[in-house]
Amino acid sequence: MSRHKIAARAMAFTGINSFSSELVKQWSTRLAATFICLGGALLLTATRLETTRLRYDLNELHQARQVLKTDVERKSLEVANLSRPQRIERLAKARGLIYPRTDQVIGMDE
């Protein structure tokens, strides 16, 4: 018998082959579980970073909205001030405009 056959029989007799294949299965399972856990941790970290970035973006948008709301309020006050009847009447008189006589007014039928 050759050395290889004797070694193979000895390993089969002692169960070394089955032991080593079980060991490989265990390690490959552990290695796969480790990679899955690392992938999950990486995904969780990426998700948290994206959430934080979106919160900052949302905060900036809220601040910009507040600035625009203040701008709208200021413009509304300006429109109310410029469209006051007393102001318009004063400006019209300064340009020589007068109220129409009753015979100059034409009613519009709807």
mmCIF file of C-alpha atoms in Angstrom:
data_model
loop_
_atom_site.group_PDB
_atom_site.id
_atom_site.type_symbol
_atom_site.label_atom_id
_atom_site.label_comp_id
_atom_site.label_asym_id
_atom_site.label_seq_id
_atom_site.Cartn_x
_atom_site.Cartn_y
_atom_site.Cartn_z
ATOM 1 C CA MET A 1 0.000 0.000 0.000
ATOM 2 C CA SER A 2 1.183 3.499 -0.750
ATOM 3 C CA ARG A 3 1.710 6.161 1.853
ATOM 4 C CA HIS A 4 -1.249 8.205 0.636
ATOM 5 C CA LYS A 5 -3.644 5.287 0.964
ATOM 6 C CA ILE A 6 -2.374 4.530 4.439
ATOM 7 C CA ALA A 7 -2.711 8.178 5.478
ATOM 8 C CA ALA A 8 -6.214 8.358 4.001
ATOM 9 C CA ARG A 9 -7.256 5.206 5.889
ATOM 10 C CA ALA A 10 -5.753 6.512 9.095
ATOM 11 C CA MET A 11 -7.572 9.829 8.709
ATOM 12 C CA ALA A 12 -10.835 8.072 7.880
ATOM 13 C CA PHE A 13 -10.378 5.724 10.843
ATOM 14 C CA THR A 14 -9.651 8.570 13.253
ATOM 15 C CA GLY A 15 -12.381 10.812 11.825
ATOM 16 C CA ILE A 16 -10.040 13.652 10.933
ATOM 17 C CA ASN A 17 -11.721 14.301 7.551
ATOM 18 C CA SER A 18 -15.179 14.562 9.046
ATOM 19 C CA PHE A 19 -13.824 16.705 11.865
ATOM 20 C CA SER A 20 -12.073 19.092 9.527
ATOM 21 C CA SER A 21 -15.131 19.416 7.271
ATOM 22 C CA GLU A 22 -17.263 20.182 10.335
ATOM 23 C CA LEU A 23 -14.694 22.728 11.418
ATOM 24 C CA VAL A 24 -14.769 24.349 7.973
ATOM 25 C CA LYS A 25 -18.586 24.464 8.087
ATOM 26 C CA GLN A 26 -18.534 26.078 11.522
ATOM 27 C CA TRP A 27 -15.948 28.659 10.510
ATOM 28 C CA SER A 28 -17.673 29.445 7.239
ATOM 29 C CA THR A 29 -20.961 29.879 9.110
ATOM 30 C CA ARG A 30 -19.283 32.144 11.651
ATOM 31 C CA LEU A 31 -17.551 34.089 8.925
ATOM 32 C CA ALA A 32 -20.831 34.540 7.022
ATOM 33 C CA ALA A 33 -22.598 35.668 10.215
ATOM 34 C CA THR A 34 -19.775 38.126 10.898
ATOM 35 C CA PHE A 35 -20.056 39.622 7.413
ATOM 36 C CA ILE A 36 -23.837 39.885 7.764
ATOM 37 C CA CYS A 37 -23.437 41.658 11.105
ATOM 38 C CA LEU A 38 -20.813 44.014 9.680
ATOM 39 C CA GLY A 39 -23.049 44.744 6.697
ATOM 40 C CA GLY A 40 -25.967 45.454 9.018
ATOM 41 C CA ALA A 41 -23.837 47.748 11.147
ATOM 42 C CA LEU A 42 -22.639 49.570 8.048
ATOM 43 C CA LEU A 43 -26.210 49.929 6.797
ATOM 44 C CA LEU A 44 -27.351 51.208 10.201
ATOM 45 C CA THR A 45 -24.518 53.744 10.300
ATOM 46 C CA ALA A 46 -25.290 54.951 6.780
ATOM 47 C CA THR A 47 -28.971 55.282 7.659
ATOM 48 C CA ARG A 48 -28.193 57.302 10.782
ATOM 49 C CA LEU A 49 -25.849 59.594 8.861
ATOM 50 C CA GLU A 50 -28.495 60.174 6.199
ATOM 51 C CA THR A 51 -31.121 60.855 8.875
ATOM 52 C CA THR A 52 -28.840 63.408 10.541
ATOM 53 C CA ARG A 53 -28.123 65.098 7.192
ATOM 54 C CA LEU A 54 -31.843 65.259 6.419
ATOM 55 C CA ARG A 55 -32.541 66.784 9.841
ATOM 56 C CA TYR A 56 -29.991 69.530 9.147
ATOM 57 C CA ASP A 57 -31.543 70.128 5.719
ATOM 58 C CA LEU A 58 -35.007 70.289 7.258
ATOM 59 C CA ASN A 59 -33.808 72.753 9.890
ATOM 60 C CA GLU A 60 -32.338 74.986 7.170
ATOM 61 C CA LEU A 61 -35.627 74.858 5.269
ATOM 62 C CA HIS A 62 -37.578 75.811 8.409
ATOM 63 C CA GLN A 63 -35.271 78.789 8.941
ATOM 64 C CA ALA A 64 -35.637 79.870 5.301
ATOM 65 C CA ARG A 65 -39.421 79.515 5.609
ATOM 66 C CA GLN A 66 -39.421 81.710 8.704
ATOM 67 C CA VAL A 67 -37.398 84.386 6.881
ATOM 68 C CA LEU A 68 -39.850 84.275 3.970
ATOM 69 C CA LYS A 69 -42.862 84.473 6.294
ATOM 70 C CA THR A 70 -41.348 87.564 7.923
ATOM 71 C CA ASP A 71 -40.748 89.005 4.453
ATOM 72 C CA VAL A 72 -44.375 88.377 3.458
ATOM 73 C CA GLU A 73 -45.642 90.028 6.640
ATOM 74 C CA ARG A 74 -43.436 93.062 6.008
ATOM 75 C CA LYS A 75 -44.617 93.305 2.388
ATOM 76 C CA SER A 76 -48.251 92.968 3.482
ATOM 77 C CA LEU A 77 -47.809 95.868 5.890
ATOM 78 C CA GLU A 78 -46.161 97.880 3.135
ATOM 79 C CA VAL A 79 -49.059 97.168 0.738
ATOM 80 C CA ALA A 80 -51.572 98.114 3.438
ATOM 81 C CA ASN A 81 -49.709 101.366 4.059
ATOM 82 C CA LEU A 82 -49.389 102.243 0.357
ATOM 83 C CA SER A 83 -53.038 101.475 -0.408
ATOM 84 C CA ARG A 84 -54.521 103.600 2.387
ATOM 85 C CA PRO A 85 -57.382 105.701 0.964
ATOM 86 C CA GLN A 86 -56.071 108.871 2.696
ATOM 87 C CA ARG A 87 -52.664 108.462 1.034
ATOM 88 C CA ILE A 88 -54.175 107.812 -2.407
ATOM 89 C CA GLU A 89 -56.477 110.803 -2.057
ATOM 90 C CA ARG A 90 -53.584 113.068 -1.030
ATOM 91 C CA LEU A 91 -51.478 111.899 -4.004
ATOM 92 C CA ALA A 92 -54.416 112.392 -6.398
ATOM 93 C CA LYS A 93 -55.040 115.941 -5.169
ATOM 94 C CA ALA A 94 -51.320 116.714 -5.519
ATOM 95 C CA ARG A 95 -51.595 115.733 -9.204
ATOM 96 C CA GLY A 96 -54.709 117.845 -9.738
ATOM 97 C CA LEU A 97 -57.265 115.038 -9.785
ATOM 98 C CA ILE A 98 -60.762 115.711 -8.403
ATOM 99 C CA TYR A 99 -63.820 113.593 -7.613
ATOM 100 C CA PRO A 100 -66.165 113.175 -10.601
ATOM 101 C CA ARG A 101 -69.535 114.914 -10.659
ATOM 102 C CA THR A 102 -72.592 112.681 -10.472
ATOM 103 C CA ASP A 103 -73.369 113.167 -14.153
ATOM 104 C CA GLN A 104 -69.860 111.901 -15.000
ATOM 105 C CA VAL A 105 -70.355 108.579 -13.200
ATOM 106 C CA ILE A 106 -71.648 105.669 -15.272
ATOM 107 C CA GLY A 107 -72.966 102.531 -13.527
ATOM 108 C CA MET A 108 -72.065 99.112 -14.861
ATOM 109 C CA ASP A 109 -74.818 96.502 -15.081
ATOM 110 C CA GLU A 110 -73.640 93.002 -14.371
#
